[in-house]
CSV table of N, CA and C in Angstrom, one decimal:
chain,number,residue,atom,x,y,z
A,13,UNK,N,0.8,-1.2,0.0
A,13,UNK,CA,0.0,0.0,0.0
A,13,UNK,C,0.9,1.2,0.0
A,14,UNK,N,0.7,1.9,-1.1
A,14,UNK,CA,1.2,3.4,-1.1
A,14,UNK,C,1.5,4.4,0.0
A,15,UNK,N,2.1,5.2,0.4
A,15,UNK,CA,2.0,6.0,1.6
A,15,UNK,C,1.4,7.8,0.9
A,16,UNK,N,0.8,8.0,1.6
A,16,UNK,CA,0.2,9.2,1.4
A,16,UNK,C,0.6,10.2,1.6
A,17,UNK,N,1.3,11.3,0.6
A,17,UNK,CA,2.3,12.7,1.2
A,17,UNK,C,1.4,14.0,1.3
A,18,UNK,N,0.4,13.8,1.1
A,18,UNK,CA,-0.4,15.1,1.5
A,18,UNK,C,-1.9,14.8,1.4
A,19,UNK,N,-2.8,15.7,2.3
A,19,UNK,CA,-4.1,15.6,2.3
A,19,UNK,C,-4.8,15.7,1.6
A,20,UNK,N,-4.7,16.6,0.5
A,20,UNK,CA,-5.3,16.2,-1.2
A,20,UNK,C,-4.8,14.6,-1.5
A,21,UNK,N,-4.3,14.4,-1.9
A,21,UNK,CA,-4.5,12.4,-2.3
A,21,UNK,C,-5.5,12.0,-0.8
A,22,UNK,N,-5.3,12.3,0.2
A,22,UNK,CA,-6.2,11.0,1.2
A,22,UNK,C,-7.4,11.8,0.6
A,23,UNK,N,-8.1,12.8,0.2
A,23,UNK,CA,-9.6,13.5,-0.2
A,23,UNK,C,-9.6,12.2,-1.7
A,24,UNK,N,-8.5,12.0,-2.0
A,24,UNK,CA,-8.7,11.3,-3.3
A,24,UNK,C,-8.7,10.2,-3.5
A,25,UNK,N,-8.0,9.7,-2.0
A,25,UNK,CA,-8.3,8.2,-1.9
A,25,UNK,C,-9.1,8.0,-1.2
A,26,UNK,N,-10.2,8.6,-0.9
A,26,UNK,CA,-10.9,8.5,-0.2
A,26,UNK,C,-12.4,8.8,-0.9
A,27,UNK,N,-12.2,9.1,-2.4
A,27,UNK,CA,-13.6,9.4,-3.2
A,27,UNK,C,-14.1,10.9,-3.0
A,28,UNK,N,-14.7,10.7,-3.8
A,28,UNK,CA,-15.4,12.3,-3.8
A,28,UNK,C,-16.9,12.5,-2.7
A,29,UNK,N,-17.0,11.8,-1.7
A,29,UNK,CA,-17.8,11.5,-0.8
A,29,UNK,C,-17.6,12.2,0.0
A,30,UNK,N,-18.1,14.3,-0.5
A,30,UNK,CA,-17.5,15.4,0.6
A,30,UNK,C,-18.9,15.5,0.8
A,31,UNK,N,-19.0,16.1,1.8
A,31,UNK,CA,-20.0,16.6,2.8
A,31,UNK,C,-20.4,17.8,2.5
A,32,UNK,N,-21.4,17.7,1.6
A,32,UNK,CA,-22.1,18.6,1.1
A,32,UNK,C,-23.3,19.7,1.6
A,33,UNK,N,-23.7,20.6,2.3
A,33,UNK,CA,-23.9,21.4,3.2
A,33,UNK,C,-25.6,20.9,2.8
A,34,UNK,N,-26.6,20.6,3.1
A,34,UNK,CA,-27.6,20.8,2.9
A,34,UNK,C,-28.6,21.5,2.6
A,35,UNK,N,-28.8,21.3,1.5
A,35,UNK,CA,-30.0,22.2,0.5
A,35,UNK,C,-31.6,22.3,1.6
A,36,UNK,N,-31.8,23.7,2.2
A,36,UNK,CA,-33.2,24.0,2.4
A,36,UNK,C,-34.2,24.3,1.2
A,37,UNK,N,-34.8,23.9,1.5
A,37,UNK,CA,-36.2,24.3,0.4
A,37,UNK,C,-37.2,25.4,1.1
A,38,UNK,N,-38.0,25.7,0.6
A,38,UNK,CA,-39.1,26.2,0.8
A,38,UNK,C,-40.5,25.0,0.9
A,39,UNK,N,-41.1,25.2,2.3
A,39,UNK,CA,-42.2,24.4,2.9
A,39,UNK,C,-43.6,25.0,2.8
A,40,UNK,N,-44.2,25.2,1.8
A,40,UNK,CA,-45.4,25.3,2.2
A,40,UNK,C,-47.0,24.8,1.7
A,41,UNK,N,-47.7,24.9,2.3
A,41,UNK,CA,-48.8,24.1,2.5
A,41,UNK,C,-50.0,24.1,1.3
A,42,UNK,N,-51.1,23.7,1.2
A,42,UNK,CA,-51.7,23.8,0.0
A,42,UNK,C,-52.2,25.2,0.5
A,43,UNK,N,-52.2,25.9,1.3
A,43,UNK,CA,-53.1,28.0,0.8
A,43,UNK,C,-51.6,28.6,1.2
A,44,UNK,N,-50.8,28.1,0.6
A,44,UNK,CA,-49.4,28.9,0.7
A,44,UNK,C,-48.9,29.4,1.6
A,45,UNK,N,-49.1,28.5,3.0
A,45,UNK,CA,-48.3,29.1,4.2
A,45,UNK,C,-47.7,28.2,5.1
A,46,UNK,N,-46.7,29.1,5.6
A,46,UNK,CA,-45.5,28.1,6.1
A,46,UNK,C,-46.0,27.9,7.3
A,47,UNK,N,-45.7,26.3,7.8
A,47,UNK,CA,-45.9,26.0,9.5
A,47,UNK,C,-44.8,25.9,10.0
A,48,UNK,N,-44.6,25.7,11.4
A,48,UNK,CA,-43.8,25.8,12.2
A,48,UNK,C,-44.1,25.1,13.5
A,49,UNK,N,-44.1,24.4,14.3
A,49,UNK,CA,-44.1,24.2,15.9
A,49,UNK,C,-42.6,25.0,16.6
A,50,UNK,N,-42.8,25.9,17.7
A,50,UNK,CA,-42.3,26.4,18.6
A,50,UNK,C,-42.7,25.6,19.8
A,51,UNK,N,-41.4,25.7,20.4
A,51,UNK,CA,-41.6,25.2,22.0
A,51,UNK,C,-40.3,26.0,23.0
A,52,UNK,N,-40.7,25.9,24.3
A,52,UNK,CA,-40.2,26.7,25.7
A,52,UNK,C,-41.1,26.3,26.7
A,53,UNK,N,-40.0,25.8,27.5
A,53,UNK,CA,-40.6,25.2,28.9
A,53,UNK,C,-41.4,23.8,28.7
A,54,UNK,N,-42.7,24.5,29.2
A,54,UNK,CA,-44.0,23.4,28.9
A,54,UNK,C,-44.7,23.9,28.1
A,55,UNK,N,-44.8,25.2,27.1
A,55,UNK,CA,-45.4,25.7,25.9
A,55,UNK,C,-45.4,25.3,24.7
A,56,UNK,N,-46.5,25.5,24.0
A,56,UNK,CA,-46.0,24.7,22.4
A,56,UNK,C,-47.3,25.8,22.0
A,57,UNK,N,-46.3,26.2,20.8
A,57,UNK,CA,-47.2,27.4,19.9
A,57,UNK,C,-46.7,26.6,18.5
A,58,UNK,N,-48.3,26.7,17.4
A,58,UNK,CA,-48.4,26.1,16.6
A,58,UNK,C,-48.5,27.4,15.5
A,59,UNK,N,-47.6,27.5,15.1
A,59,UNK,CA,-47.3,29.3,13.9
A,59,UNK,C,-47.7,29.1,12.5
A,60,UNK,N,-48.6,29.3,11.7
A,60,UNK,CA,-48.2,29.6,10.4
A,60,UNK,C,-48.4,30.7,9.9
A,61,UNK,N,-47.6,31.6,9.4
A,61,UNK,CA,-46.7,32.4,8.6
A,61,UNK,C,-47.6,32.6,6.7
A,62,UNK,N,-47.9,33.9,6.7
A,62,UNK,CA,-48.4,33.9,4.9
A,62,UNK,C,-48.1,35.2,4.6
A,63,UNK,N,-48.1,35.8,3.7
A,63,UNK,CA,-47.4,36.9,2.9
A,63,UNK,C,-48.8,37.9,3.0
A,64,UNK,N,-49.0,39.6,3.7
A,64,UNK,CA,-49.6,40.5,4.2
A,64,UNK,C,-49.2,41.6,4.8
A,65,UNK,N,-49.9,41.6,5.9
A,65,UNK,CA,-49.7,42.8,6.4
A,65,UNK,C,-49.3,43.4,7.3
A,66,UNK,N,-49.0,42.2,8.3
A,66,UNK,CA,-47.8,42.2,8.9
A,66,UNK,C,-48.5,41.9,10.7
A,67,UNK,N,-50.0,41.6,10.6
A,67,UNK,CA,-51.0,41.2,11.4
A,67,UNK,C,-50.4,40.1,12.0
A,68,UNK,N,-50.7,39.6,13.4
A,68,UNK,CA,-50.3,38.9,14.5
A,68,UNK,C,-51.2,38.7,15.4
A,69,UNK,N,-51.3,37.9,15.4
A,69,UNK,CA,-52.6,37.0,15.7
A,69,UNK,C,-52.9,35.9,16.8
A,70,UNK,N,-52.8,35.6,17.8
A,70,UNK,CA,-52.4,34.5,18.8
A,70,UNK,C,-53.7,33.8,19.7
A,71,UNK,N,-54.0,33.2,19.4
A,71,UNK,CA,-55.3,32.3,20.1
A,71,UNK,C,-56.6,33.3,19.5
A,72,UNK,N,-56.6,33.8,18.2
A,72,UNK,CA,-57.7,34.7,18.0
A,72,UNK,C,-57.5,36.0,18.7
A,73,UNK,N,-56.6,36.4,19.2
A,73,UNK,CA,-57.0,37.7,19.8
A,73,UNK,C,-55.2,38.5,19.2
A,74,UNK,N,-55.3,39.8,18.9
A,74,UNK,CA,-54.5,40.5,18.6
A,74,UNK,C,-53.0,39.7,19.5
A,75,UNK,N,-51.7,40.1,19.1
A,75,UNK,CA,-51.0,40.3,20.1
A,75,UNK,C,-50.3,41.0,21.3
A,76,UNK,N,-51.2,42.1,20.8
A,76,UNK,CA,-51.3,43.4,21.9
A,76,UNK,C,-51.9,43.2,23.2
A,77,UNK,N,-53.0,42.3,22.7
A,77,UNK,CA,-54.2,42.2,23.7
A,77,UNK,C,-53.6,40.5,24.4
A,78,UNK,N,-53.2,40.1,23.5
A,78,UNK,CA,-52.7,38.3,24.2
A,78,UNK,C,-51.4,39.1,25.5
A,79,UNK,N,-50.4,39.4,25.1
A,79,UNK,CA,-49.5,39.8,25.7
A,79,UNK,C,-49.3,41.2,26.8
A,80,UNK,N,-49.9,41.5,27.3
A,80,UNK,CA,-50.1,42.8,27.7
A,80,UNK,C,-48.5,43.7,28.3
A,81,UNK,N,-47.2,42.8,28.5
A,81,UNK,CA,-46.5,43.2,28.9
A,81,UNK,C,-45.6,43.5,27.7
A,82,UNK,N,-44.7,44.6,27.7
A,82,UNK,CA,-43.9,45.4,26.1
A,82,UNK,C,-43.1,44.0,26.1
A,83,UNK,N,-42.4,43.5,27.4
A,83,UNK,CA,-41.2,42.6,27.0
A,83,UNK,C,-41.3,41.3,26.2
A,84,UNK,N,-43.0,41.0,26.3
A,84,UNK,CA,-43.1,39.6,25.7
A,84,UNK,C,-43.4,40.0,24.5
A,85,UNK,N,-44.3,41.1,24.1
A,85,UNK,CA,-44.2,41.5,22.7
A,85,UNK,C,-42.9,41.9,21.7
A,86,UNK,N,-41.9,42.1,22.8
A,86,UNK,CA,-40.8,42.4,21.9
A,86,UNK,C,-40.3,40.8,21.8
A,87,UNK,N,-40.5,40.0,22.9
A,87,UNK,CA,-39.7,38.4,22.5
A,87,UNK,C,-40.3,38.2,21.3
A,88,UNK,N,-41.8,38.2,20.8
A,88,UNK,CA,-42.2,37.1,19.9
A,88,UNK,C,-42.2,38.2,18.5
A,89,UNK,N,-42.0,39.5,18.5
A,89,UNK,CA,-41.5,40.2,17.2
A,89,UNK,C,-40.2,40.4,17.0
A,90,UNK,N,-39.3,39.8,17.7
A,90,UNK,CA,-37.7,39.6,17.2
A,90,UNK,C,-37.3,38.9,15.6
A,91,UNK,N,-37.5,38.0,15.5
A,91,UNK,CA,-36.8,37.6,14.7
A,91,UNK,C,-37.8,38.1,13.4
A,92,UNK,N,-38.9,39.0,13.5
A,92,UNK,CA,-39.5,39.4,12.3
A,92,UNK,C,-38.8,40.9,12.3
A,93,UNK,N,-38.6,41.7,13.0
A,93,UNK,CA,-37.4,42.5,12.9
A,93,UNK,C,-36.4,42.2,12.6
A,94,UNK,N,-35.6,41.6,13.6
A,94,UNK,CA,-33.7,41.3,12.8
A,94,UNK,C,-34.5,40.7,11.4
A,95,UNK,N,-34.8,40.0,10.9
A,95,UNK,CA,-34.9,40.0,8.9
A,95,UNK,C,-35.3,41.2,8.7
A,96,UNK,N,-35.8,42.1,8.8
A,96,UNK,CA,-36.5,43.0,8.1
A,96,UNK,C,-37.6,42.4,7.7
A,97,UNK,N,-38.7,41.6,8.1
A,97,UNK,CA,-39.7,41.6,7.7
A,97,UNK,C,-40.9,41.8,7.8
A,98,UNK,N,-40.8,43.1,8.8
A,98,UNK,CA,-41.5,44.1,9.5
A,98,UNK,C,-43.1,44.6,8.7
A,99,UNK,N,-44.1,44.2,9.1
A,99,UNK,CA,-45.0,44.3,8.0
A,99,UNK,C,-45.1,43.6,6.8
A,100,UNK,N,-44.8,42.4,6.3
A,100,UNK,CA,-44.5,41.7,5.0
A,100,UNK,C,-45.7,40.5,5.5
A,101,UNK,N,-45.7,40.4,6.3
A,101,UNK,CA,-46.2,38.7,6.9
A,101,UNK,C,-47.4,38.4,8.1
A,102,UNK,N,-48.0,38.2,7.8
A,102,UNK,CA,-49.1,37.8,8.5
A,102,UNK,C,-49.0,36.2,9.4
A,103,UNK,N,-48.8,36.6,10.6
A,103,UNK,CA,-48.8,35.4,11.7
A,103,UNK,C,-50.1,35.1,12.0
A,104,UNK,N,-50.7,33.6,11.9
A,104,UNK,CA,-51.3,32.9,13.0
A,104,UNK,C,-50.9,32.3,13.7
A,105,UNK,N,-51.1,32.2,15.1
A,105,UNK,CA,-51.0,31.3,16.3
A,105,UNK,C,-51.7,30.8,17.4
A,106,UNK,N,-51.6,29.7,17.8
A,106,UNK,CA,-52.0,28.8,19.1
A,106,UNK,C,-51.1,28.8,19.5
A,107,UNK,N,-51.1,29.1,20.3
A,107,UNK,CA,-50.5,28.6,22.0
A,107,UNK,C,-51.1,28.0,23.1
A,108,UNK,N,-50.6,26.8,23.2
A,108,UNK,CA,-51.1,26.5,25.0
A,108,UNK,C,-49.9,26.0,26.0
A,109,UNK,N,-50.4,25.4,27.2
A,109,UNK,CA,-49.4,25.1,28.1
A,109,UNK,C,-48.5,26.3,28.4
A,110,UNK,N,-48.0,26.1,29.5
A,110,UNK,CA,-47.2,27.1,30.4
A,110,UNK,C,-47.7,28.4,30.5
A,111,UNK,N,-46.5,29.0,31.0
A,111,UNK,CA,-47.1,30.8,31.2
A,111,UNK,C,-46.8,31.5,30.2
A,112,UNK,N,-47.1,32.5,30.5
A,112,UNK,CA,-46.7,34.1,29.3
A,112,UNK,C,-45.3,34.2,28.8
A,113,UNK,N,-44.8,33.9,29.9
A,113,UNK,CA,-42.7,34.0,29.2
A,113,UNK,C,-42.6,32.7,28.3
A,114,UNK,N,-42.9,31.5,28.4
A,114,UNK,CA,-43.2,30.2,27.8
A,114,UNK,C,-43.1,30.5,26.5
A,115,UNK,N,-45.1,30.9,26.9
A,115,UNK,CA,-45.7,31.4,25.3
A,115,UNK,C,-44.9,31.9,24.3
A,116,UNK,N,-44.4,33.2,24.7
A,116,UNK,CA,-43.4,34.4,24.4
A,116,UNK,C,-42.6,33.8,23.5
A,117,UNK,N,-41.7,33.0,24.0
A,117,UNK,CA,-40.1,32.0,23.4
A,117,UNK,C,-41.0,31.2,22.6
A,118,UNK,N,-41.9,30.1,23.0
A,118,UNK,CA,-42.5,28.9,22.2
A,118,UNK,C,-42.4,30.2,20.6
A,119,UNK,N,-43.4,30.8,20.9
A,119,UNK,CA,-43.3,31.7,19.4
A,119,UNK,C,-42.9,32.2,19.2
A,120,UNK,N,-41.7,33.1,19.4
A,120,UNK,CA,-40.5,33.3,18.9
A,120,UNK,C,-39.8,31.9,18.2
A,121,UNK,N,-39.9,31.3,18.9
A,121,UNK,CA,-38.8,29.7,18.2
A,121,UNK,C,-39.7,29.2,16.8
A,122,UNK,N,-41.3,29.2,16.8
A,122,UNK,CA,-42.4,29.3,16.0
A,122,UNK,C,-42.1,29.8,14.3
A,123,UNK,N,-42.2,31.6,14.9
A,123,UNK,CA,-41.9,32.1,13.9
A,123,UNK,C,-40.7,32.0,13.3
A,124,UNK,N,-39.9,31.5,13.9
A,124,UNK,CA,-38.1,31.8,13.3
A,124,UNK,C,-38.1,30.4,12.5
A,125,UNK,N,-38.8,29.4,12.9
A,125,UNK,CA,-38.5,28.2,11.9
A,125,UNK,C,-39.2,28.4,10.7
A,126,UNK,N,-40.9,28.7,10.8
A,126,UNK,CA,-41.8,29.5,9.7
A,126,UNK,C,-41.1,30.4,8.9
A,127,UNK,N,-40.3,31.6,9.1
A,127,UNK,CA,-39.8,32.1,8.6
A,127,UNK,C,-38.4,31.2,7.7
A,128,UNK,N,-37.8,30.4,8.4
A,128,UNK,CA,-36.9,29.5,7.7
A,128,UNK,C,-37.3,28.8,6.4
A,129,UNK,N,-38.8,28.5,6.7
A,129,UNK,CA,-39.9,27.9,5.5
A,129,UNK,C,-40.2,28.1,4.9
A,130,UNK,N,-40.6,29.2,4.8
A,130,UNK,CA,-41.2,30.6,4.0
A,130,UNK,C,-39.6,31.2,2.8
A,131,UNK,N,-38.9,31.6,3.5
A,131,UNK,CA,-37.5,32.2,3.3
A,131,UNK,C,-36.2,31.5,3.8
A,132,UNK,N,-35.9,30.3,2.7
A,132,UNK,CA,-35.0,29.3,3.4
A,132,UNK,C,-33.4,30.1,3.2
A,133,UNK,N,-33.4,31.3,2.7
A,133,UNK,CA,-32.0,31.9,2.8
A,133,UNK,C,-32.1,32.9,4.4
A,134,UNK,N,-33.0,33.1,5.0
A,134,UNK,CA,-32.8,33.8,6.5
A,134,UNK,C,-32.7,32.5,7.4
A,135,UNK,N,-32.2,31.7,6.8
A,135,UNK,CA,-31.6,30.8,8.2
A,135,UNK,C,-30.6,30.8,9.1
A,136,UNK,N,-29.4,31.4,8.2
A,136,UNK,CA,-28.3,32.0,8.6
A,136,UNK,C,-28.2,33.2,9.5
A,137,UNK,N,-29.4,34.0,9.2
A,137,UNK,CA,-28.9,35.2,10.0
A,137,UNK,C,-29.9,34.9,11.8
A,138,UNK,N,-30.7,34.0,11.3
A,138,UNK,CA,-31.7,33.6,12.5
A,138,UNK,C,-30.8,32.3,13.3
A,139,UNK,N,-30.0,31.4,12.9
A,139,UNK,CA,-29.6,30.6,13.3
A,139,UNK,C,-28.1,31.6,14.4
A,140,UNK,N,-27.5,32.2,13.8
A,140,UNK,CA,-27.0,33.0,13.8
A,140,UNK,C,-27.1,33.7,15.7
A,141,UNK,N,-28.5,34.4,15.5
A,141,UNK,CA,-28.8,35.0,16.7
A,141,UNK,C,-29.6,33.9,17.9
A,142,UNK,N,-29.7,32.5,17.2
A,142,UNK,CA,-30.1,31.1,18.8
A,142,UNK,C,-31.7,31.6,18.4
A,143,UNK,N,-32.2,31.8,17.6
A,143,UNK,CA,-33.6,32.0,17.2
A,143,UNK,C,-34.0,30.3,16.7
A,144,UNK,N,-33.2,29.8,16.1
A,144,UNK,CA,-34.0,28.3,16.1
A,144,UNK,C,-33.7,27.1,16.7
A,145,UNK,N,-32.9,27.4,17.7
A,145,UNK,CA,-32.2,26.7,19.2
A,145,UNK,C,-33.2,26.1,19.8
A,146,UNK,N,-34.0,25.0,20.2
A,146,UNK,CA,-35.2,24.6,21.3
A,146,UNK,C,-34.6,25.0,22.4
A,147,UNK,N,-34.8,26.2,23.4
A,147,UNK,CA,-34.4,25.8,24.8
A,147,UNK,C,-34.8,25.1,25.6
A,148,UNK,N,-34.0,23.8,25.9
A,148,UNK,CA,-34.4,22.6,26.4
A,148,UNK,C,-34.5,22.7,27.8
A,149,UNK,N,-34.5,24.3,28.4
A,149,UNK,CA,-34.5,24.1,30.1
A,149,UNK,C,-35.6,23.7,30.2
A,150,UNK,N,-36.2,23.1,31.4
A,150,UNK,CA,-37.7,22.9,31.8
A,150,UNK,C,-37.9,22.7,33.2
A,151,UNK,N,-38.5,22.7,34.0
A,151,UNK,CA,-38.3,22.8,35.1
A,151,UNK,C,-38.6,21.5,36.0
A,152,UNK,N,-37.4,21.5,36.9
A,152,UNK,CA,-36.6,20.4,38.0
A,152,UNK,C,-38.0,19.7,38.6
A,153,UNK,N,-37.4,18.4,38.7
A,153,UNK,CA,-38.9,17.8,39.6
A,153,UNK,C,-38.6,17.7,40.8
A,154,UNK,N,-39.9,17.5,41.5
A,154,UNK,CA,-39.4,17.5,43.0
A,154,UNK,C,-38.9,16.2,43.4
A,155,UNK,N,-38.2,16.4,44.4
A,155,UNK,CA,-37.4,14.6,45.1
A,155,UNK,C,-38.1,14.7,46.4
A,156,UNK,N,-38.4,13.3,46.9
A,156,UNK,CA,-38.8,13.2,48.2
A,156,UNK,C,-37.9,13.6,48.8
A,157,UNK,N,-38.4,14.1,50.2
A,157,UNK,CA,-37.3,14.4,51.4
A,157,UNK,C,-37.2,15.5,51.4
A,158,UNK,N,-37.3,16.5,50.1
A,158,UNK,CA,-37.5,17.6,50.1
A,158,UNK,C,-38.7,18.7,50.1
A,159,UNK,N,-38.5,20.1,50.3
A,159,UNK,CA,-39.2,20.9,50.2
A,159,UNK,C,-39.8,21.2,49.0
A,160,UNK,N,-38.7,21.6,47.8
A,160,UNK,CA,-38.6,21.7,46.8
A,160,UNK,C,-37.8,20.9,45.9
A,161,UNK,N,-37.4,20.7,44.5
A,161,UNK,CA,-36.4,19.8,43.8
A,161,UNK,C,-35.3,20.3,44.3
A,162,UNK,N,-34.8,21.2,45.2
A,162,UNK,CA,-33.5,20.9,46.1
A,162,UNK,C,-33.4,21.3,47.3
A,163,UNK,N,-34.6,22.4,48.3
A,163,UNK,CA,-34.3,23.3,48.7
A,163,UNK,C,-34.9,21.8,50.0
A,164,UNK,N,-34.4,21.8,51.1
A,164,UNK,CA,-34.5,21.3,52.0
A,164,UNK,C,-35.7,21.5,53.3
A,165,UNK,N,-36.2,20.8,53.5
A,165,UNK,CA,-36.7,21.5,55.0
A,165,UNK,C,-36.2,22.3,55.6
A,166,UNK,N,-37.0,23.1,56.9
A,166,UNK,CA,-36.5,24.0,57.6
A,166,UNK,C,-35.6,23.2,58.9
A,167,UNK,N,-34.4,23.7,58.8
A,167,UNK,CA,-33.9,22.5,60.1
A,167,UNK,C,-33.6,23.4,61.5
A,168,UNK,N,-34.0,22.5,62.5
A,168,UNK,CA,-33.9,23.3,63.8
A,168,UNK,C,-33.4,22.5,64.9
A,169,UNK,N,-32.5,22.7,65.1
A,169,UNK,CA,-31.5,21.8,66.1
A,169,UNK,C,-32.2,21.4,67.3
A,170,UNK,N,-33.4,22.6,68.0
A,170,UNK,CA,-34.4,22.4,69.4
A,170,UNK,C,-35.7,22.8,69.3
């Protein structure tokens, strides 16, 4: 067997079997709109995404009115800002399970893959900023013996 003097011949003895970066497509449905599932915590928001006016929409009621606090309205219009696609797109969504911060991320994570579906070249800049990351925290269970999943009884020596 031959000995090999540089890393171009091992690519060559080794076939043209390079790792080819994978081609996204565009996903969408028979009335031309992109889905998505979002999740956070115990949340799961069901998103799809269609070309408008830039409307947001969450269990039937505005997102003004669903989210009443600025900071969760700014979580779940993130990643339609960083693209620029501020007014281009009309969101529907379900949400259930967990609380309002849940919700918040579930759709954010929602939209940012929809958007990936819709527009498979903003993947990069959304992948980029941890916009299609599942944050897998979820919260600790409790153990016997304990107060909480770590926090101890009250202890009193008398």
């Amino acid at each position: 067997m031959a000995e090999l003097q540089s890393l171009e011949e091992l690519g060559g003895a080794m076939g043209t079997a390079q790792a080819e970066a994978p081609v996204h497509v565009q996903k969408l449905d028979s009335l031309g709109r992109a889905y998505a599932t979002g999740k956070r915590k115990d949340a799961i928001a069901r998103v799809w995404i269609k070309p408008g006016t830039g409307k947001i929409t969450i269990n039937k009621k505005d997102y003004s009115a669903y989210f009443a606090r600025p900071v969760l309205q700014m979580i779940l219009r993130q990643p339609i800002v960083l693209t620029d696609r501020d007014g281009q797109y009309d969101v529907i969504a379900t949400v259930s399970g967990g609380g309002l911060s849940g919700q918040a991320g579930a759709l954010r994570h929602g939209i940012s893959k929809a958007l990936t579906h819709y527009e498979p070249e903003l993947r990069g800049i959304l992948k980029k900023e941890g916009f299609l990351t599942r944050d897998s925290r979820v919260v600790e269970r409790k153990k016997y013996g304990r107060r909480k999943a770590r926090r101890s009884f009250q202890f009193s020596k008398r």
